[in-house]
Coordinates of C-alpha atoms in Angstrom, one line a residue:
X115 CA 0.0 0.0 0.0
X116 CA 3.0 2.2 0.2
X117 CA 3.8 4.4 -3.0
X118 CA 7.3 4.6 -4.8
X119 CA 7.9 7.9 -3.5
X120 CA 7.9 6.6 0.3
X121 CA 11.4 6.2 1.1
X122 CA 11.3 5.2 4.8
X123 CA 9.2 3.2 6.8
X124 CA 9.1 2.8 10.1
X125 CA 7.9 -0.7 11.9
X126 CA 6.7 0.0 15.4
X127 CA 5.1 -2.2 17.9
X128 CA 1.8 -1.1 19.3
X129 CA 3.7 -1.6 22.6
X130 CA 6.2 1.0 22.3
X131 CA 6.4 4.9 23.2
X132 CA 7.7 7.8 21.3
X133 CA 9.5 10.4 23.5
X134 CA 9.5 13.7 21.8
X135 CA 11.2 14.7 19.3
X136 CA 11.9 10.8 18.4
X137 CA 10.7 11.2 14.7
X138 CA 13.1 14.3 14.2
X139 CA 15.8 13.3 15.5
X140 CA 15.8 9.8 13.2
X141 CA 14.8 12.0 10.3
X142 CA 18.0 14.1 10.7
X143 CA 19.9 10.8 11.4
X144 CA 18.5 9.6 7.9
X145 CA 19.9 12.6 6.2
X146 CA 23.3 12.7 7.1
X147 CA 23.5 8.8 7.2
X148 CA 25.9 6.8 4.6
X149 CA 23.9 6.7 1.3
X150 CA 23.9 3.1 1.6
X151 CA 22.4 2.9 5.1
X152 CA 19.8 -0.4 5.0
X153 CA 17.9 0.5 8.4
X154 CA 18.5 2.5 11.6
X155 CA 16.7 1.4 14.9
X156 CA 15.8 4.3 17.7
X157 CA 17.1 3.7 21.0
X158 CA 14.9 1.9 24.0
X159 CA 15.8 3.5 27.0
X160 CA 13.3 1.4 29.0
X161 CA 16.1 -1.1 29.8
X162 CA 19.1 -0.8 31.5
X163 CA 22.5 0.8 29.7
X164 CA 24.2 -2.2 28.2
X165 CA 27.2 -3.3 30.6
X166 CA 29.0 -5.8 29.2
X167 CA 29.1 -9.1 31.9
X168 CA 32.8 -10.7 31.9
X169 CA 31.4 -14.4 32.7
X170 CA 28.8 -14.4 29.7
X171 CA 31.9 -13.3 27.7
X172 CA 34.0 -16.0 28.7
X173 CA 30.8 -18.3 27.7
X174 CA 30.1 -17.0 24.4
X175 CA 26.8 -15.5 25.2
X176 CA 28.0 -11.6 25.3
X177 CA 30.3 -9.1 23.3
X178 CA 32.3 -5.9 24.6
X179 CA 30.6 -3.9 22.6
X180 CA 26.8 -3.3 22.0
X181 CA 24.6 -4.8 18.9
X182 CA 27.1 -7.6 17.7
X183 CA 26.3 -11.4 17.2
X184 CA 28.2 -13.8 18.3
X185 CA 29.2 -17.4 16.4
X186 CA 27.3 -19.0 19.2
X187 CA 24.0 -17.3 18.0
X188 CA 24.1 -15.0 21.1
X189 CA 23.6 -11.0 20.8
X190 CA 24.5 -8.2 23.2
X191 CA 22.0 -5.5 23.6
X192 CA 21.4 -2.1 22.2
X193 CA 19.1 -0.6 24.5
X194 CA 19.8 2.6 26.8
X195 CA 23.1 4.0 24.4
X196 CA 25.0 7.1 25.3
X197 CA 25.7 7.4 21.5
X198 CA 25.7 6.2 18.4
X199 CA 26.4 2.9 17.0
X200 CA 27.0 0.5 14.1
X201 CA 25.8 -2.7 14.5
X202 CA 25.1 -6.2 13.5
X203 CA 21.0 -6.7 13.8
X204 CA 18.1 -4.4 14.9
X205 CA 15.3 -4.9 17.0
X206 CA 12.1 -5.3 14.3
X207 CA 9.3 -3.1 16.9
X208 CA 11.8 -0.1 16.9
X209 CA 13.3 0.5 13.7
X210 CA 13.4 2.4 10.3
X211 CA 14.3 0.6 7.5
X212 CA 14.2 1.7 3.3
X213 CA 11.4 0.4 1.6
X214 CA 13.5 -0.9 -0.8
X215 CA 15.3 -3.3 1.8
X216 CA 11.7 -4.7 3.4
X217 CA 10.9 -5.6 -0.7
X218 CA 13.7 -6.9 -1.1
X219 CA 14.0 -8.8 1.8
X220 CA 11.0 -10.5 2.4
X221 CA 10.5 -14.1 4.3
X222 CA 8.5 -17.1 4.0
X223 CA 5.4 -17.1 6.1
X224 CA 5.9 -19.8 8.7
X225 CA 3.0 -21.3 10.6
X226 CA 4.4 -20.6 14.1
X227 CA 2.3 -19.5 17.4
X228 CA 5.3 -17.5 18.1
X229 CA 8.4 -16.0 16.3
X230 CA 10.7 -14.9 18.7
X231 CA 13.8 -13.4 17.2
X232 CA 12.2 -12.5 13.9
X233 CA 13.9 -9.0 14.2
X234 CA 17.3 -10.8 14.1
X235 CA 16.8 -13.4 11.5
X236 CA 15.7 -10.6 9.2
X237 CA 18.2 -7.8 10.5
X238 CA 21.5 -9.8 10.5
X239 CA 22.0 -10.9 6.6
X240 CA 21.1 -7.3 5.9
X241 CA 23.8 -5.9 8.3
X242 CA 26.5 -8.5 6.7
X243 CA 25.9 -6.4 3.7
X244 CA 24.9 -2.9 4.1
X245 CA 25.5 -0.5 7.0
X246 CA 22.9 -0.4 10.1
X247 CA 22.9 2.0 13.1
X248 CA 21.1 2.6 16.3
X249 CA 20.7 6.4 16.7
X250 CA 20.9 7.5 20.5
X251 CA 18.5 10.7 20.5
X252 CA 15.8 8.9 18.8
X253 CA 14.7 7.8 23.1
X254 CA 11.5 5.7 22.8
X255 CA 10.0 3.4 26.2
X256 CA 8.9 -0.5 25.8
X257 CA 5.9 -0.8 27.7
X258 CA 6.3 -4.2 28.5
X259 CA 2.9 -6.3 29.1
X260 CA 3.3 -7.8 32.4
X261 CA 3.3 -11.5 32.4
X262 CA 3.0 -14.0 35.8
X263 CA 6.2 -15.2 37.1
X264 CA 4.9 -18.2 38.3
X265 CA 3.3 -19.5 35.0
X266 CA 4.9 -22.6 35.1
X267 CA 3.6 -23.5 31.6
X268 CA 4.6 -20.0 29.7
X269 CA 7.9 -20.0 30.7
X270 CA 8.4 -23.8 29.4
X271 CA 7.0 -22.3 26.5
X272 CA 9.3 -19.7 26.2
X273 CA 12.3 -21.5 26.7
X274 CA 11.7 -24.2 24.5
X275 CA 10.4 -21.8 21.7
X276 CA 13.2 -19.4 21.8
X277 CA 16.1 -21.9 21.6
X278 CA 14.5 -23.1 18.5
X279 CA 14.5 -20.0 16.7
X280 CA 17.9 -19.5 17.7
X281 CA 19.0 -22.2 16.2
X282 CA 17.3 -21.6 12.9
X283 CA 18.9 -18.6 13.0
X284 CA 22.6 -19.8 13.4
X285 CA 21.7 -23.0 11.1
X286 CA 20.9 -20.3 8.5
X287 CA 24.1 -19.0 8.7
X288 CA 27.2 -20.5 7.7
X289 CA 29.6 -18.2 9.5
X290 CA 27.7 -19.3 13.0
X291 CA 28.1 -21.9 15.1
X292 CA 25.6 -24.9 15.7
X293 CA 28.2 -26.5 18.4
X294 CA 28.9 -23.1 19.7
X295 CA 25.4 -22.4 20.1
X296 CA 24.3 -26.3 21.6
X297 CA 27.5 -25.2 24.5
X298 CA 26.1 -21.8 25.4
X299 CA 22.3 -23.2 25.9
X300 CA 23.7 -25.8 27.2
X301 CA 25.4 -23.3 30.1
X302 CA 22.7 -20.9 30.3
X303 CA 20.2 -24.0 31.1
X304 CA 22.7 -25.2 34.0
X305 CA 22.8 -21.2 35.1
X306 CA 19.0 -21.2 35.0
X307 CA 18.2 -24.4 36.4
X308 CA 20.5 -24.4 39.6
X309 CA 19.5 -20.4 40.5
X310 CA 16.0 -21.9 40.2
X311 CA 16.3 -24.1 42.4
X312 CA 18.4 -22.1 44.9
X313 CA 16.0 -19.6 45.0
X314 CA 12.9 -21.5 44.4
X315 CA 11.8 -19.5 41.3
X316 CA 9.6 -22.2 39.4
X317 CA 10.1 -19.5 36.1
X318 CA 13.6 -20.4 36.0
X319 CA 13.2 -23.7 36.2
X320 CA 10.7 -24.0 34.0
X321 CA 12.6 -21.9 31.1
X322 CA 15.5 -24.4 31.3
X323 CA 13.1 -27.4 31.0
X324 CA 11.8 -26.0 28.1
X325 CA 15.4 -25.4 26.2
X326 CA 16.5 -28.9 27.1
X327 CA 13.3 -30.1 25.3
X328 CA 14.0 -28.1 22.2
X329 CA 18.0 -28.9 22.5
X330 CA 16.5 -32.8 22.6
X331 CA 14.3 -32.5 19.6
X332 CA 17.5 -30.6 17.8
X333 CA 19.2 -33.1 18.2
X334 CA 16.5 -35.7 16.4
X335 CA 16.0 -33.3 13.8
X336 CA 19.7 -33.0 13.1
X337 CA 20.0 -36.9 13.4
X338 CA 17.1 -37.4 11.0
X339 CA 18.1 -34.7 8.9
X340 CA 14.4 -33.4 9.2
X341 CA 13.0 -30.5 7.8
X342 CA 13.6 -27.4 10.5
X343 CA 10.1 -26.3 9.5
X344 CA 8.7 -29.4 11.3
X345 CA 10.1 -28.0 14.6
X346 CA 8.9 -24.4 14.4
X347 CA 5.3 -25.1 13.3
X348 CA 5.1 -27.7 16.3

């Protein structure tokens, strides 16, 4: 529905907050941006400033420096910058992309109840090839919808659903790591499980049931050599 003429478009989620001045600010980014500039995301300042954690370093599941992915699959956050960046992938509810790029660029549909990291399988390839940037005036809030803590069932969910997706994503790209990323769920599962149980915090618990379910049923796919749609659509 968009015309030629429309040169930017801007994907929001209906959970997120302009600040003022937001929409100026990534204008003026735009126009003194590389020519070749694919997208630019605006900055959530409704998490904390990104401090980079020394032991998810040393286990592949951070970087030193904001917006990067790691062979393992893992990426370190751009929320709450101090100033602008280049980086590897944008988050998909926050961003400003050229129309050209989103026709371009488009995915299969995929029967899924959930796509969780959709903003990083799209963003990434584009990054390998053209410039992104996260522009730190452009201040929006995520208004995140509360959720219960203590839904044991959700949280399996979510576990089990987002280590999926994270491996579709590093199984989609060569330069990744499948073993990387089978060591560093493997560690965030022992992480989650034994503070779980130390602090008798079902959530946790239940999260790293749910990624040893889908790390199981990896496996079998990757034995069978199966189609990775089967697993998604589940």
């Amino acid at each position: 529905k968009l015309k030629d003429c429309t040169t930017l478009v801007g994907c929001i989620d209906d959970d997120i907050t302009l600040n003022p001045y937001a929409v100026k600010e990534m204008v003026e980014f735009w126009n003194n941006a590389p020519i070749n500039t694919a997208g630019v995301g605006f900055n959530n300042i409704t998490e904390n400033s990104y401090k980079p954690n020394i032991f998810q370093r040393l286990l592949l599941l951070d970087h030193s420096k904001p917006g990067r992915v790691l062979r393992s699959g893992a990426t370190s956050s751009i929320s709450n910058l101090k100033e602008n960046i280049s980086c590897q992938w944008l988050t998909g509810g926050m961003s400003v992309w050229r129309q050209d790029i989103l026709v371009t660029n488009q995915h299969k549909e995929i029967n899924t109840k959930w796509a969780i990291g959709e903003d990083l399988i799209f963003s990434y390839p584009i990054g390998k090839q053209l410039p992104l940037f996260v522009c730190s005036k452009t201040t929006v809030k995520h208004n995140h919808y509360p959720y219960n803590n203590e839904d044991y069932k959700w949280h399996y969910f979510y576990g089990k659903t987002q280590t999926i997706w994270v491996f579709h994503f590093v199984e989609s790209n060569n330069e990744l790591s499948e073993i990387l990323f089978i060591c560093t769920v493997l560690a965030k599962i022992l992480g989650k499980f034994t503070f779980g149980i130390l602090s008798r915090r079902k959530n946790y618990i239940a999260f790293s049931l749910g990624a040893t379910a889908a790390i199981l049923k990896i496996i079998m796919h990757k034995l069978a050599r199966s189609s990775k749609k089967d697993i998604r659509e589940e």
